[in-house]
PDB file of C-alpha atoms in Angstrom:
ATOM      1  CA  MET C 169      13.082 -76.678 -82.376  1.00  0.00           C
ATOM      2  CA  ALA C 170      14.219 -73.523 -80.925  1.00  0.00           C
ATOM      3  CA  LEU C 171      16.566 -75.163 -78.458  1.00  0.00           C
ATOM      4  CA  TYR C 172      17.521 -77.480 -81.548  1.00  0.00           C
ATOM      5  CA  ASP C 173      18.334 -74.476 -83.541  1.00  0.00           C
ATOM      6  CA  ALA C 174      20.104 -72.696 -81.082  1.00  0.00           C
ATOM      7  CA  THR C 175      22.201 -75.705 -79.881  1.00  0.00           C
ATOM      8  CA  ARG C 176      22.931 -76.395 -83.755  1.00  0.00           C
ATOM      9  CA  LEU C 177      24.058 -72.637 -84.317  1.00  0.00           C
ATOM     10  CA  LEU C 178      26.389 -72.590 -81.382  1.00  0.00           C
ATOM     11  CA  THR C 179      27.966 -75.687 -82.335  1.00  0.00           C
ATOM     12  CA  ARG C 180      28.220 -74.856 -85.884  1.00  0.00           C
ATOM     13  CA  GLY C 181      29.889 -71.385 -84.645  1.00  0.00           C
ATOM     14  CA  THR C 182      32.325 -73.225 -82.449  1.00  0.00           C
ATOM     15  CA  ILE C 183      33.239 -75.774 -85.288  1.00  0.00           C
ATOM     16  CA  ALA C 184      33.878 -73.077 -87.544  1.00  0.00           C
ATOM     17  CA  THR C 185      36.063 -71.166 -85.357  1.00  0.00           C
ATOM     18  CA  LEU C 186      38.393 -73.848 -83.845  1.00  0.00           C
ATOM     19  CA  CYS C 187      38.403 -76.284 -87.080  1.00  0.00           C
ATOM     20  CA  ARG C 188      37.977 -74.438 -90.203  1.00  0.00           C
ATOM     21  CA  PRO C 189      36.075 -77.091 -92.026  1.00  0.00           C
ATOM     22  CA  THR C 190      35.932 -77.419 -95.558  1.00  0.00           C
ATOM     23  CA  VAL C 191      32.510 -78.245 -96.647  1.00  0.00           C
ATOM     24  CA  GLU C 192      31.373 -79.500 -99.988  1.00  0.00           C
ATOM     25  CA  GLY C 193      28.061 -80.329-101.717  1.00  0.00           C
ATOM     26  CA  LEU C 194      25.608 -78.699 -99.225  1.00  0.00           C
ATOM     27  CA  GLU C 195      23.499 -78.419-102.551  1.00  0.00           C
ATOM     28  CA  ASN C 196      22.867 -82.354-102.512  1.00  0.00           C
ATOM     29  CA  VAL C 197      21.008 -82.083 -99.371  1.00  0.00           C
ATOM     30  CA  PRO C 198      17.202 -82.098-100.407  1.00  0.00           C
ATOM     31  CA  THR C 199      15.292 -78.889 -99.577  1.00  0.00           C
ATOM     32  CA  ASP C 200      12.359 -80.643 -98.388  1.00  0.00           C
ATOM     33  CA  GLY C 201      10.788 -84.061 -97.731  1.00  0.00           C
ATOM     34  CA  PRO C 202      12.327 -87.014 -95.662  1.00  0.00           C
ATOM     35  CA  PHE C 203      16.220 -88.018 -96.503  1.00  0.00           C
ATOM     36  CA  ILE C 204      18.724 -90.310 -94.869  1.00  0.00           C
ATOM     37  CA  VAL C 205      22.308 -89.048 -94.201  1.00  0.00           C
ATOM     38  CA  ALA C 206      24.841 -91.881 -94.400  1.00  0.00           C
ATOM     39  CA  PRO C 207      28.357 -90.873 -93.304  1.00  0.00           C
ATOM     40  CA  ASN C 208      31.387 -93.105 -92.606  1.00  0.00           C
ATOM     41  CA  HIS C 209      32.392 -92.883 -89.074  1.00  0.00           C
ATOM     42  CA  LEU C 210      35.706 -91.778 -87.571  1.00  0.00           C
ATOM     43  CA  SER C 211      35.175 -89.749 -84.501  1.00  0.00           C
ATOM     44  CA  PHE C 212      33.003 -89.448 -81.355  1.00  0.00           C
ATOM     45  CA  PHE C 213      32.265 -85.947 -82.675  1.00  0.00           C
ATOM     46  CA  ASP C 214      30.836 -87.359 -86.147  1.00  0.00           C
ATOM     47  CA  SER C 215      27.324 -86.856 -85.281  1.00  0.00           C
ATOM     48  CA  VAL C 216      27.548 -83.495 -83.725  1.00  0.00           C
ATOM     49  CA  ILE C 217      29.562 -82.358 -86.605  1.00  0.00           C
ATOM     50  CA  VAL C 218      26.977 -83.675 -89.321  1.00  0.00           C
ATOM     51  CA  GLN C 219      24.069 -82.508 -87.145  1.00  0.00           C
ATOM     52  CA  ALA C 220      25.667 -78.831 -87.111  1.00  0.00           C
ATOM     53  CA  LEU C 221      26.615 -78.645 -90.528  1.00  0.00           C
ATOM     54  CA  THR C 222      23.918 -80.195 -92.390  1.00  0.00           C
ATOM     55  CA  PRO C 223      21.561 -77.359 -94.045  1.00  0.00           C
ATOM     56  CA  ARG C 224      18.417 -79.324 -92.335  1.00  0.00           C
ATOM     57  CA  PRO C 225      18.091 -80.857 -88.831  1.00  0.00           C
ATOM     58  CA  VAL C 226      19.225 -84.621 -88.825  1.00  0.00           C
ATOM     59  CA  SER C 227      18.642 -87.035 -85.864  1.00  0.00           C
ATOM     60  CA  PHE C 228      21.142 -89.483 -85.089  1.00  0.00           C
ATOM     61  CA  PHE C 229      21.440 -92.812 -82.796  1.00  0.00           C
ATOM     62  CA  ALA C 230      23.513 -92.408 -79.579  1.00  0.00           C
ATOM     63  CA  LYS C 231      24.536 -94.879 -77.048  1.00  0.00           C
ATOM     64  CA  ALA C 232      21.990 -95.335 -74.282  1.00  0.00           C
ATOM     65  CA  GLU C 233      24.759 -94.657 -71.736  1.00  0.00           C
ATOM     66  CA  TYR C 234      25.109 -90.938 -72.813  1.00  0.00           C
ATOM     67  CA  PHE C 235      21.464 -90.357 -71.395  1.00  0.00           C
ATOM     68  CA  THR C 236      22.272 -92.215 -68.227  1.00  0.00           C
ATOM     69  CA  GLY C 237      25.446 -90.727 -66.800  1.00  0.00           C
ATOM     70  CA  LYS C 238      25.673 -89.653 -63.231  1.00  0.00           C
ATOM     71  CA  GLY C 239      26.676 -86.348 -61.828  1.00  0.00           C
ATOM     72  CA  VAL C 240      26.969 -82.984 -63.338  1.00  0.00           C
ATOM     73  CA  LYS C 241      28.560 -84.327 -66.627  1.00  0.00           C
ATOM     74  CA  GLY C 242      26.124 -86.892 -66.940  1.00  0.00           C
ATOM     75  CA  LYS C 243      23.581 -84.552 -66.973  1.00  0.00           C
ATOM     76  CA  LEU C 244      25.075 -82.017 -69.299  1.00  0.00           C
ATOM     77  CA  MET C 245      25.639 -84.843 -71.818  1.00  0.00           C
ATOM     78  CA  LYS C 246      22.246 -85.843 -71.446  1.00  0.00           C
ATOM     79  CA  SER C 247      20.577 -82.340 -72.075  1.00  0.00           C
ATOM     80  CA  PHE C 248      23.072 -81.856 -75.143  1.00  0.00           C
ATOM     81  CA  PHE C 249      21.982 -85.048 -76.861  1.00  0.00           C
ATOM     82  CA  GLU C 250      18.560 -84.477 -76.054  1.00  0.00           C
ATOM     83  CA  SER C 251      18.524 -80.881 -77.617  1.00  0.00           C
ATOM     84  CA  VAL C 252      20.045 -82.101 -81.031  1.00  0.00           C
ATOM     85  CA  ASN C 253      17.243 -84.650 -81.360  1.00  0.00           C
ATOM     86  CA  SER C 254      19.539 -87.867 -80.552  1.00  0.00           C
ATOM     87  CA  ILE C 255      17.946 -91.193 -80.126  1.00  0.00           C
ATOM     88  CA  PRO C 256      19.156 -93.360 -77.439  1.00  0.00           C
ATOM     89  CA  VAL C 257      19.753 -97.088 -78.395  1.00  0.00           C
ATOM     90  CA  GLU C 258      21.433 -99.950 -76.405  1.00  0.00           C
ATOM     91  CA  ARG C 259      24.660-101.080 -77.975  1.00  0.00           C
ATOM     92  CA  GLY C 260      24.619-104.619 -78.861  1.00  0.00           C
ATOM     93  CA  GLU C 261      20.990-105.356 -78.194  1.00  0.00           C
ATOM     94  CA  GLN C 262      19.377-106.322 -81.425  1.00  0.00           C
ATOM     95  CA  ALA C 263      15.924-105.999 -80.060  1.00  0.00           C
ATOM     96  CA  ALA C 264      16.802-102.423 -79.117  1.00  0.00           C
ATOM     97  CA  SER C 265      18.394-101.670 -82.453  1.00  0.00           C
ATOM     98  CA  VAL C 266      15.027-102.738 -84.318  1.00  0.00           C
ATOM     99  CA  GLN C 267      12.996-100.429 -82.355  1.00  0.00           C
ATOM    100  CA  ALA C 268      15.449 -97.660 -82.875  1.00  0.00           C
ATOM    101  CA  LEU C 269      15.171 -98.266 -86.744  1.00  0.00           C
ATOM    102  CA  LYS C 270      11.341 -98.168 -86.339  1.00  0.00           C
ATOM    103  CA  THR C 271      11.957 -94.643 -84.393  1.00  0.00           C
ATOM    104  CA  LEU C 272      13.466 -93.564 -87.761  1.00  0.00           C
ATOM    105  CA  LEU C 273      10.591 -94.328 -89.717  1.00  0.00           C
ATOM    106  CA  ASP C 274       8.367 -92.068 -87.446  1.00  0.00           C
ATOM    107  CA  ILE C 275      10.862 -89.262 -88.027  1.00  0.00           C
ATOM    108  CA  LEU C 276      11.134 -89.799 -91.794  1.00  0.00           C
ATOM    109  CA  GLY C 277       7.190 -90.063 -91.824  1.00  0.00           C
ATOM    110  CA  ARG C 278       7.340 -86.401 -90.834  1.00  0.00           C
ATOM    111  CA  ASN C 279       9.264 -85.396 -93.701  1.00  0.00           C
ATOM    112  CA  GLU C 280      12.623 -84.837 -91.517  1.00  0.00           C
ATOM    113  CA  GLY C 281      16.133 -85.928 -91.868  1.00  0.00           C
ATOM    114  CA  VAL C 282      18.010 -88.961 -90.082  1.00  0.00           C
ATOM    115  CA  GLY C 283      21.558 -90.110 -89.978  1.00  0.00           C
ATOM    116  CA  ILE C 284      22.880 -93.502 -89.944  1.00  0.00           C
ATOM    117  CA  TYR C 285      26.458 -94.951 -89.769  1.00  0.00           C
ATOM    118  CA  PRO C 286      26.387 -98.087 -92.230  1.00  0.00           C
ATOM    119  CA  GLU C 287      29.593 -99.199 -90.255  1.00  0.00           C
ATOM    120  CA  GLY C 288      28.165 -99.158 -86.926  1.00  0.00           C
ATOM    121  CA  THR C 289      30.969 -98.204 -84.765  1.00  0.00           C
ATOM    122  CA  ARG C 290      33.465 -95.882 -85.789  1.00  0.00           C
ATOM    123  CA  SER C 291      36.879 -96.912 -87.668  1.00  0.00           C
ATOM    124  CA  ARG C 292      39.642 -96.635 -85.280  1.00  0.00           C
ATOM    125  CA  ASP C 293      42.087 -97.782 -87.977  1.00  0.00           C
ATOM    126  CA  GLY C 294      40.732 -95.226 -90.967  1.00  0.00           C
ATOM    127  CA  ILE C 295      39.609 -98.235 -92.811  1.00  0.00           C
ATOM    128  CA  LEU C 296      35.886 -97.964 -94.362  1.00  0.00           C
ATOM    129  CA  TYR C 297      34.281-101.281 -93.227  1.00  0.00           C
ATOM    130  CA  ARG C 298      31.324-103.250 -94.599  1.00  0.00           C
ATOM    131  CA  GLY C 299      28.139-101.665 -94.407  1.00  0.00           C
ATOM    132  CA  ARG C 300      25.675-103.235 -92.112  1.00  0.00           C
ATOM    133  CA  THR C 301      22.199-103.552 -93.627  1.00  0.00           C
ATOM    134  CA  GLY C 302      20.023-101.406 -91.586  1.00  0.00           C
ATOM    135  CA  VAL C 303      20.558 -98.317 -93.798  1.00  0.00           C
ATOM    136  CA  GLY C 304      19.573-100.703 -96.945  1.00  0.00           C
ATOM    137  CA  TRP C 305      16.277-101.566 -94.979  1.00  0.00           C
ATOM    138  CA  LEU C 306      15.605 -97.937 -94.265  1.00  0.00           C
ATOM    139  CA  ALA C 307      16.134 -96.836 -97.606  1.00  0.00           C
ATOM    140  CA  LEU C 308      13.719 -99.594 -99.244  1.00  0.00           C
ATOM    141  CA  THR C 309      11.153 -99.251 -96.506  1.00  0.00           C
ATOM    142  CA  THR C 310      10.888 -95.500 -96.771  1.00  0.00           C
ATOM    143  CA  GLY C 311      11.794 -94.500-100.424  1.00  0.00           C
ATOM    144  CA  ALA C 312      13.653 -91.513 -98.892  1.00  0.00           C
ATOM    145  CA  PRO C 313      16.508 -90.372-100.591  1.00  0.00           C
ATOM    146  CA  VAL C 314      20.024 -91.329 -99.146  1.00  0.00           C
ATOM    147  CA  VAL C 315      22.625 -88.790 -99.095  1.00  0.00           C
ATOM    148  CA  PRO C 316      26.188 -90.369 -98.912  1.00  0.00           C
ATOM    149  CA  VAL C 317      28.594 -88.473 -96.782  1.00  0.00           C
ATOM    150  CA  GLY C 318      32.323 -88.785 -96.605  1.00  0.00           C
ATOM    151  CA  ILE C 319      34.102 -87.464 -93.483  1.00  0.00           C
ATOM    152  CA  ILE C 320      37.933 -87.047 -93.695  1.00  0.00           C
ATOM    153  CA  GLY C 321      40.298 -86.026 -90.800  1.00  0.00           C
ATOM    154  CA  THR C 322      37.706 -85.938 -87.690  1.00  0.00           C
ATOM    155  CA  GLU C 323      40.014 -88.833 -86.195  1.00  0.00           C
ATOM    156  CA  LYS C 324      42.414 -85.958 -85.365  1.00  0.00           C
ATOM    157  CA  LEU C 325      39.968 -84.118 -83.251  1.00  0.00           C
ATOM    158  CA  GLN C 326      39.999 -87.390 -80.771  1.00  0.00           C
ATOM    159  CA  PRO C 327      42.648 -89.799 -81.551  1.00  0.00           C
ATOM    160  CA  ALA C 328      41.829 -93.449 -80.582  1.00  0.00           C
ATOM    161  CA  GLY C 329      42.472 -93.860 -76.863  1.00  0.00           C
ATOM    162  CA  SER C 330      42.525 -90.201 -75.897  1.00  0.00           C
ATOM    163  CA  LYS C 331      40.062 -88.188 -74.604  1.00  0.00           C
ATOM    164  CA  GLY C 332      38.794 -84.620 -74.775  1.00  0.00           C
ATOM    165  CA  PHE C 333      38.893 -82.420 -77.951  1.00  0.00           C
ATOM    166  CA  ARG C 334      41.697 -81.289 -80.195  1.00  0.00           C
ATOM    167  CA  PRO C 335      40.942 -78.588 -82.636  1.00  0.00           C
ATOM    168  CA  ALA C 336      42.037 -79.757 -86.076  1.00  0.00           C
ATOM    169  CA  ARG C 337      40.898 -78.903 -89.788  1.00  0.00           C
ATOM    170  CA  PHE C 338      38.790 -81.683 -91.269  1.00  0.00           C
ATOM    171  CA  THR C 339      36.408 -82.111 -94.622  1.00  0.00           C
ATOM    172  CA  LEU C 340      32.598 -82.929 -94.945  1.00  0.00           C
ATOM    173  CA  ARG C 341      31.347 -84.037 -98.488  1.00  0.00           C
ATOM    174  CA  PHE C 342      28.123 -84.391 -99.061  1.00  0.00           C
ATOM    175  CA  GLY C 343      27.396 -86.812-102.222  1.00  0.00           C
ATOM    176  CA  LYS C 344      24.584 -86.510-104.712  1.00  0.00           C
ATOM    177  CA  PRO C 345      21.537 -88.422-103.153  1.00  0.00           C
ATOM    178  CA  LEU C 346      20.847 -91.806-104.137  1.00  0.00           C
ATOM    179  CA  TYR C 347      17.201 -92.792-104.736  1.00  0.00           C
ATOM    180  CA  PHE C 348      15.872 -96.510-104.569  1.00  0.00           C
ATOM    181  CA  ASP C 349      12.365 -97.863-105.172  1.00  0.00           C
ATOM    182  CA  LYS C 350      10.085 -98.022-102.024  1.00  0.00           C
ATOM    183  CA  THR C 351       9.308-101.476-101.580  1.00  0.00           C
ATOM    184  CA  GLY C 352       7.999-101.324 -97.858  1.00  0.00           C
ATOM    185  CA  PRO C 353       9.444-103.637 -95.249  1.00  0.00           C
ATOM    186  CA  ASP C 354       8.549-106.627 -97.344  1.00  0.00           C
ATOM    187  CA  HIS C 355      11.972-107.068 -99.487  1.00  0.00           C
ATOM    188  CA  SER C 356      14.694-109.631 -99.717  1.00  0.00           C
ATOM    189  CA  LEU C 357      17.862-109.561 -97.817  1.00  0.00           C
ATOM    190  CA  PRO C 358      20.144-109.692-101.192  1.00  0.00           C
ATOM    191  CA  ALA C 359      18.046-106.432-102.363  1.00  0.00           C
ATOM    192  CA  ARG C 360      19.037-104.969 -98.817  1.00  0.00           C
ATOM    193  CA  ARG C 361      22.678-105.784 -99.323  1.00  0.00           C
ATOM    194  CA  LEU C 362      22.603-104.351-102.896  1.00  0.00           C
ATOM    195  CA  VAL C 363      21.383-100.939-101.600  1.00  0.00           C
ATOM    196  CA  THR C 364      23.634-100.776 -98.645  1.00  0.00           C
ATOM    197  CA  ASP C 365      26.764-101.998-101.163  1.00  0.00           C
ATOM    198  CA  THR C 366      25.743 -99.138-103.454  1.00  0.00           C
ATOM    199  CA  ILE C 367      25.514 -96.524-100.619  1.00  0.00           C
ATOM    200  CA  MET C 368      29.135 -97.738 -99.399  1.00  0.00           C
ATOM    201  CA  ASP C 369      30.526 -97.582-102.944  1.00  0.00           C
ATOM    202  CA  ALA C 370      29.259 -93.796-103.069  1.00  0.00           C
ATOM    203  CA  ILE C 371      30.851 -93.014 -99.410  1.00  0.00           C
ATOM    204  CA  ALA C 372      34.061 -94.820-100.514  1.00  0.00           C
ATOM    205  CA  GLU C 373      34.136 -92.431-103.600  1.00  0.00           C
ATOM    206  CA  LEU C 374      33.669 -89.229-101.445  1.00  0.00           C
ATOM    207  CA  THR C 375      36.399 -90.319 -98.729  1.00  0.00           C
ATOM    208  CA  GLY C 376      39.345 -92.341-100.918  1.00  0.00           C
ATOM    209  CA  GLN C 377      39.335 -94.743 -97.876  1.00  0.00           C
ATOM    210  CA  GLU C 378      40.916 -98.273 -97.903  1.00  0.00           C
ATOM    211  CA  ARG C 379      38.029-100.740 -97.842  1.00  0.00           C
ATOM    212  CA  SER C 380      37.214-103.978 -95.949  1.00  0.00           C
ATOM    213  CA  THR C 381      35.004-106.856 -96.780  1.00  0.00           C
ATOM    214  CA  LYS C 382      34.556-107.228 -93.089  1.00  0.00           C
ATOM    215  CA  TYR C 383      32.303-105.602 -90.640  1.00  0.00           C
ATOM    216  CA  ASN C 384      33.788-103.182 -87.917  1.00  0.00           C
ATOM    217  CA  GLN C 385      33.689-104.499 -84.273  1.00  0.00           C
ATOM    218  CA  SER C 386      33.502-102.192 -81.011  1.00  0.00           C
ATOM    219  CA  PRO C 387      36.732-102.724 -79.198  1.00  0.00           C
ATOM    220  CA  THR C 388      34.605-104.769 -76.438  1.00  0.00           C
ATOM    221  CA  VAL C 389      34.107-107.350 -79.065  1.00  0.00           C
ATOM    222  CA  GLU C 390      36.514-110.069 -79.325  1.00  0.00           C
TER     223      GLU C 390
END
């Protein structure tokens, strides 16, 4: 935790200095017990931002390739993502994704916080896409409150198709926590879909984004 706290403090200070973000609703993050953070997704930097600016530690998924890079850059990326408790997951591998969700169960079981993007991959056109039901499964299985998060403007930090980091102001809004009955893993798909849609509605209220009834897809998917 010492390394996590030091990394988060340094990252928070860097973000505050370079981006001067507007952060709203911090009081909505539970002060104890497990919780799930569910943001929209606009930028590569979103997880780092949410982890740095949330009052309590939050563990996010990260693509497995961030942990397997070669050379100095690869080692630095691996060290950073490990230091902020990121969880490697193989993109597009369903079995690996299921196992990653079970890892989140373990973290919630320790009364800690986890983050999950209902859209899956980031939106490159600013539209809020249909939520995938992993977040609904997690909420119903554990009964942990879900804090919807609205991220506005982080796409300017790294426009689609570009590399590097461009300082810009952005807004981070934490909504009121959503509570769902704890059913355990034995619940229906319609129940999971209803919970997921409720979470997406809350995110939409925070961001004001145009919405799509379709799932977002990685650029590598035709």
